[in-house]
Amino acid sequence: MSRYTSLTTSTPAPGTRWAAAVVLAALLALFGATPPAAVADTTGQTATGQPATARAADLLETLPVKGRAPKTGYERSLFGPSWADVDQNGCDTRNDILNRDLTDVTYVNSVPCTVKTGVLADPYTGVVINFVRGTSTSSAVQIDHVVALSDAWQKGAQQLTTEQRKAFANDPLNLQATDGPTNQKKGDGDAATWLPPAKGFRCEYVARQVAVKARYGLWVTQAEHDAIAGVLAACPEQPAPETVQPASAAATVYYANCGEAVAAGAAPLYAGIPGYRSGLDGDGDGVACEG
């Protein structure tokens, strides 16, 4: 898939010049050795000891803060056809994400593409969902745009090219399989109006929103900025991800009980990270073995 790295930065206040230098260095590490055309190093410094990954909280401070643009003219088709095969692997994006986020996957035929059944450990709710493909059952698992298309349209995507919007709509970083009704409740809400019910996943969720908006040069509203900053205050070292780990990789880490997780130094376990499973999350809040 094509990666678009047009990032927009705002000039940091004097007290944040060092942090901005670190963020810029991290962006180079994340997105390539050649700086994106829209990125300007406003610090006047050369960062040393580049971190492998930018902190989401630092990257958030590089996003412009503006009001919403009008939703006028928004149509889903402006982001390309639904679930195109943008990486030309013979499998549409919806099935690519089902293959990534589900475990115990079976297919409708011998070609490993169209998912017939599978198991989703839904990071948004902390609930395990048994997916079965069918007219009345497929909607139980939907693919959420972490940054909704309509939200993106109102915060900079109107200025993207058609190909950039298509890439945005099919970018795996911006896509997450989740519980259908929960996805419907989210709608096109941003972090100021909607966060995953599983509190343990909120840090990763908003970090992905920040990373996506940085990747495509989008902005945030003041309320959205403050909501994201509030979540990240509880996890200041949360990285801004470049990719999403397949569920099959996470499933290879298994703890029979919380005692094992504690002994391994892995507790607490958050929904969406290796080792988490709903069987260890007694109160269903997305955080297992927290006590």
Short mmCIF file of C-alpha atoms in Angstrom, two decimals:
data_model
loop_
_atom_site.label_atom_id
_atom_site.label_comp_id
_atom_site.label_asym_id
_atom_site.label_seq_id
_atom_site.Cartn_x
_atom_site.Cartn_y
_atom_site.Cartn_z
CA MET A 1 0.00 0.00 0.00
CA SER A 2 1.21 3.48 -0.72
CA ARG A 3 2.22 5.46 2.33
CA TYR A 4 1.49 9.18 2.38
CA THR A 5 3.53 11.14 4.86
CA SER A 6 2.48 14.74 4.33
CA LEU A 7 2.70 16.00 7.88
CA THR A 8 1.92 19.50 9.10
CA THR A 9 3.61 20.94 12.16
CA SER A 10 3.03 24.01 14.27
CA THR A 11 5.89 26.06 15.69
CA PRO A 12 6.61 24.94 19.25
CA ALA A 13 6.84 27.31 22.17
CA PRO A 14 10.40 27.86 23.47
CA GLY A 15 9.84 25.45 26.34
CA THR A 16 8.98 22.63 23.95
CA ARG A 17 11.84 23.04 21.44
CA TRP A 18 13.76 19.99 22.66
CA ALA A 19 10.63 17.80 22.63
CA ALA A 20 9.80 18.95 19.11
CA ALA A 21 13.29 18.02 17.96
CA VAL A 22 12.83 14.54 19.39
CA VAL A 23 9.47 14.20 17.63
CA LEU A 24 10.91 15.24 14.30
CA ALA A 25 13.74 12.75 14.69
CA ALA A 26 11.23 10.04 15.49
CA LEU A 27 9.16 10.91 12.44
CA LEU A 28 12.21 10.42 10.25
CA ALA A 29 12.76 7.02 11.86
CA LEU A 30 9.11 6.06 11.37
CA PHE A 31 8.52 7.29 7.85
CA GLY A 32 11.88 7.18 6.13
CA ALA A 33 15.19 8.94 5.91
CA THR A 34 13.90 11.69 3.59
CA PRO A 35 11.80 14.28 5.44
CA PRO A 36 8.23 14.68 4.12
CA ALA A 37 7.89 17.85 2.07
CA ALA A 38 5.47 19.46 4.52
CA VAL A 39 7.69 18.92 7.58
CA ALA A 40 9.87 21.81 8.64
CA ASP A 41 12.37 21.62 11.51
CA THR A 42 11.41 24.76 13.37
CA THR A 43 13.69 23.99 16.29
CA GLY A 44 16.95 25.09 14.67
CA GLN A 45 18.58 22.08 16.33
CA THR A 46 19.78 18.66 15.22
CA ALA A 47 18.40 15.90 17.37
CA THR A 48 20.78 13.19 18.50
CA GLY A 49 20.07 9.77 19.96
CA GLN A 50 16.98 9.37 17.81
CA PRO A 51 14.26 7.25 19.44
CA ALA A 52 12.87 4.34 17.45
CA THR A 53 9.30 5.60 17.86
CA ALA A 54 7.72 8.94 18.66
CA ARG A 55 5.65 9.21 21.80
CA ALA A 56 2.02 9.78 20.92
CA ALA A 57 1.83 12.67 23.39
CA ASP A 58 4.72 14.43 21.66
CA LEU A 59 3.35 13.75 18.18
CA LEU A 60 -0.01 15.14 19.26
CA GLU A 61 1.65 18.51 19.90
CA THR A 62 2.77 18.70 16.25
CA LEU A 63 -0.82 18.45 14.95
CA PRO A 64 -2.47 21.77 14.04
CA VAL A 65 -5.43 22.74 16.21
CA LYS A 66 -8.31 24.22 14.20
CA GLY A 67 -12.07 24.26 14.03
CA ARG A 68 -14.01 21.83 11.87
CA ALA A 69 -14.42 22.63 8.21
CA PRO A 70 -17.96 22.26 6.83
CA LYS A 71 -19.10 18.74 6.09
CA THR A 72 -20.55 20.07 2.84
CA GLY A 73 -19.77 17.84 -0.13
CA TYR A 74 -18.77 14.78 1.88
CA GLU A 75 -19.53 11.44 0.24
CA ARG A 76 -18.09 8.02 1.00
CA SER A 77 -17.15 7.66 -2.66
CA LEU A 78 -14.63 10.50 -2.30
CA PHE A 79 -12.45 8.00 -0.41
CA GLY A 80 -12.65 5.41 -3.17
CA PRO A 81 -14.80 2.28 -3.43
CA SER A 82 -15.58 0.47 -0.20
CA TRP A 83 -12.94 -2.12 0.60
CA ALA A 84 -10.85 -1.92 -2.54
CA ASP A 85 -7.91 -4.26 -3.09
CA VAL A 86 -5.40 -1.42 -2.82
CA ASP A 87 -2.36 -3.63 -2.19
CA GLN A 88 -3.33 -5.88 -5.12
CA ASN A 89 -2.93 -9.06 -3.12
CA GLY A 90 -6.18 -10.47 -4.52
CA CYS A 91 -8.05 -9.84 -1.27
CA ASP A 92 -10.15 -6.76 -0.46
CA THR A 93 -9.30 -4.60 2.53
CA ARG A 94 -12.15 -5.85 4.74
CA ASN A 95 -10.90 -9.41 4.45
CA ASP A 96 -7.30 -8.27 4.90
CA ILE A 97 -8.28 -6.76 8.26
CA LEU A 98 -10.37 -9.77 9.28
CA ASN A 99 -7.34 -11.94 8.50
CA ARG A 100 -5.17 -9.67 10.64
CA ASP A 101 -7.48 -9.19 13.63
CA LEU A 102 -9.19 -12.60 13.93
CA THR A 103 -7.74 -15.89 15.05
CA ASP A 104 -8.80 -19.46 14.19
CA VAL A 105 -9.70 -18.23 10.70
CA THR A 106 -11.32 -20.45 8.07
CA TYR A 107 -12.03 -19.49 4.47
CA VAL A 108 -14.89 -19.91 2.02
CA ASN A 109 -12.61 -21.88 -0.30
CA SER A 110 -9.05 -23.12 -0.52
CA VAL A 111 -7.73 -19.62 -1.27
CA PRO A 112 -6.74 -17.90 2.02
CA CYS A 113 -8.63 -14.67 1.43
CA THR A 114 -12.36 -14.42 2.07
CA VAL A 115 -12.91 -15.16 5.76
CA LYS A 116 -15.70 -17.62 6.54
CA THR A 117 -15.32 -17.90 10.32
CA GLY A 118 -12.97 -16.68 13.01
CA VAL A 119 -12.67 -15.40 16.56
CA LEU A 120 -12.30 -11.71 17.41
CA ALA A 121 -10.96 -10.63 20.80
CA ASP A 122 -12.51 -7.20 20.38
CA PRO A 123 -10.17 -4.55 21.83
CA TYR A 124 -12.95 -1.92 21.92
CA THR A 125 -15.19 -3.92 24.24
CA GLY A 126 -13.01 -6.67 25.70
CA VAL A 127 -15.57 -9.21 24.44
CA VAL A 128 -14.80 -12.32 22.37
CA ILE A 129 -16.97 -12.54 19.23
CA ASN A 130 -17.36 -15.63 17.09
CA PHE A 131 -17.53 -14.37 13.50
CA VAL A 132 -19.58 -16.29 10.92
CA ARG A 133 -19.84 -14.98 7.39
CA GLY A 134 -23.43 -14.64 6.20
CA THR A 135 -26.15 -12.22 5.17
CA SER A 136 -27.49 -11.87 8.70
CA THR A 137 -24.27 -12.54 10.64
CA SER A 138 -21.37 -10.72 8.97
CA SER A 139 -22.36 -7.37 10.49
CA ALA A 140 -21.59 -8.71 13.98
CA VAL A 141 -17.97 -7.81 13.19
CA GLN A 142 -17.42 -4.53 11.38
CA ILE A 143 -14.27 -2.69 10.32
CA ASP A 144 -13.95 0.65 12.05
CA HIS A 145 -12.04 3.59 10.61
CA VAL A 146 -10.12 4.66 13.72
CA VAL A 147 -10.19 8.19 12.31
CA ALA A 148 -13.62 8.29 10.69
CA LEU A 149 -13.83 9.32 7.04
CA SER A 150 -16.28 12.11 7.75
CA ASP A 151 -14.11 13.40 10.59
CA ALA A 152 -11.10 13.37 8.28
CA TRP A 153 -13.08 15.24 5.60
CA GLN A 154 -13.81 18.03 8.09
CA LYS A 155 -10.19 18.21 9.28
CA GLY A 156 -8.06 18.39 6.18
CA ALA A 157 -8.91 15.48 3.88
CA GLN A 158 -10.71 17.80 1.48
CA GLN A 159 -7.24 18.97 0.45
CA LEU A 160 -5.92 15.44 -0.17
CA THR A 161 -5.82 13.93 -3.63
CA THR A 162 -8.22 11.17 -4.60
CA GLU A 163 -5.44 8.60 -4.32
CA GLN A 164 -4.42 9.88 -0.88
CA ARG A 165 -8.00 9.63 0.37
CA LYS A 166 -8.26 6.10 -1.03
CA ALA A 167 -5.05 5.16 0.78
CA PHE A 168 -6.39 6.74 3.98
CA ALA A 169 -9.62 4.73 3.80
CA ASN A 170 -7.72 1.45 3.32
CA ASP A 171 -4.69 2.05 5.55
CA PRO A 172 -4.37 -0.87 8.02
CA LEU A 173 -3.20 1.54 10.73
CA ASN A 174 -6.57 3.29 10.47
CA LEU A 175 -8.65 0.10 10.48
CA GLN A 176 -9.78 -2.14 13.33
CA ALA A 177 -12.19 -5.07 13.40
CA THR A 178 -14.68 -4.55 16.20
CA ASP A 179 -18.14 -5.29 17.52
CA GLY A 180 -20.74 -4.11 14.98
CA PRO A 181 -23.14 -2.32 17.36
CA THR A 182 -20.22 -0.57 19.06
CA ASN A 183 -18.95 0.65 15.71
CA GLN A 184 -22.41 1.98 14.89
CA LYS A 185 -22.54 3.89 18.17
CA LYS A 186 -19.21 5.54 17.39
CA GLY A 187 -20.39 6.85 14.04
CA ASP A 188 -18.01 9.59 12.91
CA GLY A 189 -17.15 10.68 16.44
CA ASP A 190 -13.69 11.88 17.38
CA ALA A 191 -11.96 11.39 20.74
CA ALA A 192 -13.91 14.29 22.24
CA THR A 193 -17.21 12.51 21.69
CA TRP A 194 -16.38 8.78 21.67
CA LEU A 195 -13.80 6.44 23.17
CA PRO A 196 -13.78 2.61 23.30
CA PRO A 197 -15.80 1.19 26.22
CA ALA A 198 -12.76 -0.91 27.22
CA LYS A 199 -10.73 1.69 29.11
CA GLY A 200 -7.58 -0.40 28.86
CA PHE A 201 -7.47 0.09 25.08
CA ARG A 202 -7.97 3.84 25.05
CA CYS A 203 -4.27 4.73 25.12
CA GLU A 204 -3.54 2.64 22.03
CA TYR A 205 -6.72 3.87 20.34
CA VAL A 206 -5.95 7.59 20.62
CA ALA A 207 -2.27 6.94 19.78
CA ARG A 208 -3.40 5.42 16.50
CA GLN A 209 -5.63 8.42 15.83
CA VAL A 210 -2.68 10.74 16.36
CA ALA A 211 -0.42 8.64 14.12
CA VAL A 212 -3.01 8.52 11.34
CA LYS A 213 -3.67 12.26 11.46
CA ALA A 214 0.06 12.97 11.37
CA ARG A 215 0.57 10.58 8.46
CA TYR A 216 -2.06 12.31 6.33
CA GLY A 217 -1.55 15.91 7.45
CA LEU A 218 -4.91 16.27 9.24
CA TRP A 219 -5.72 18.49 12.17
CA VAL A 220 -7.57 18.19 15.49
CA THR A 221 -10.08 20.45 17.18
CA GLN A 222 -9.23 21.92 20.58
CA ALA A 223 -11.75 19.63 22.30
CA GLU A 224 -10.30 16.62 20.49
CA HIS A 225 -6.73 17.61 21.35
CA ASP A 226 -7.64 17.99 25.01
CA ALA A 227 -9.49 14.66 25.12
CA ILE A 228 -6.53 12.82 23.56
CA ALA A 229 -4.07 14.58 25.87
CA GLY A 230 -6.23 13.57 28.84
CA VAL A 231 -6.11 9.90 27.86
CA LEU A 232 -2.36 9.96 27.16
CA ALA A 233 -1.66 11.62 30.52
CA ALA A 234 -2.27 8.17 32.03
CA CYS A 235 0.21 6.53 29.62
CA PRO A 236 2.81 9.19 28.70
CA GLU A 237 5.18 6.67 27.10
CA GLN A 238 2.52 5.29 24.74
CA PRO A 239 4.18 5.10 21.29
CA ALA A 240 2.66 6.45 18.09
CA PRO A 241 2.40 3.21 16.09
CA GLU A 242 3.34 2.72 12.47
CA THR A 243 1.70 -0.70 12.09
CA VAL A 244 -0.72 -2.95 13.96
CA GLN A 245 0.35 -6.37 15.18
CA PRO A 246 -1.66 -9.31 13.78
CA ALA A 247 -3.88 -11.04 16.30
CA SER A 248 -2.20 -14.34 15.52
CA ALA A 249 1.08 -12.93 16.85
CA ALA A 250 -0.59 -11.70 20.01
CA ALA A 251 -2.25 -15.09 20.47
CA THR A 252 1.12 -16.80 20.80
CA VAL A 253 1.49 -15.25 24.27
CA TYR A 254 -0.75 -17.16 26.64
CA TYR A 255 -1.13 -16.95 30.41
CA ALA A 256 -3.19 -19.67 32.05
CA ASN A 257 -4.02 -17.34 34.93
CA CYS A 258 -3.14 -13.95 36.35
CA GLY A 259 -0.50 -15.51 38.59
CA GLU A 260 1.47 -16.46 35.49
CA ALA A 261 1.07 -12.95 34.04
CA VAL A 262 2.26 -11.38 37.28
CA ALA A 263 5.22 -13.77 37.53
CA ALA A 264 6.20 -12.86 33.95
CA GLY A 265 6.07 -9.16 34.81
CA ALA A 266 3.38 -8.63 32.17
CA ALA A 267 0.46 -7.58 34.37
CA PRO A 268 -1.76 -5.69 33.97
CA LEU A 269 -2.77 -6.92 30.52
CA TYR A 270 -4.64 -4.53 28.26
CA ALA A 271 -7.09 -5.50 25.52
CA GLY A 272 -5.28 -5.68 22.20
CA ILE A 273 -1.84 -6.54 23.58
CA PRO A 274 -0.17 -9.98 23.63
CA GLY A 275 -1.45 -12.20 26.43
CA TYR A 276 -4.74 -10.42 27.06
CA ARG A 277 -7.89 -12.50 26.88
CA SER A 278 -11.35 -11.92 28.24
CA GLY A 279 -11.11 -15.00 30.48
CA LEU A 280 -8.62 -13.11 32.65
CA ASP A 281 -10.67 -9.90 32.64
CA GLY A 282 -13.28 -10.56 35.30
CA ASP A 283 -14.96 -7.15 35.19
CA GLY A 284 -14.79 -6.83 31.41
CA ASP A 285 -13.20 -3.36 31.45
CA GLY A 286 -10.45 -4.23 28.97
CA VAL A 287 -7.77 -4.58 31.67
CA ALA A 288 -6.93 -8.07 32.94
CA CYS A 289 -4.96 -9.01 36.03
CA GLU A 290 -4.95 -5.43 37.32
CA GLY A 291 -5.42 -6.37 40.95
#
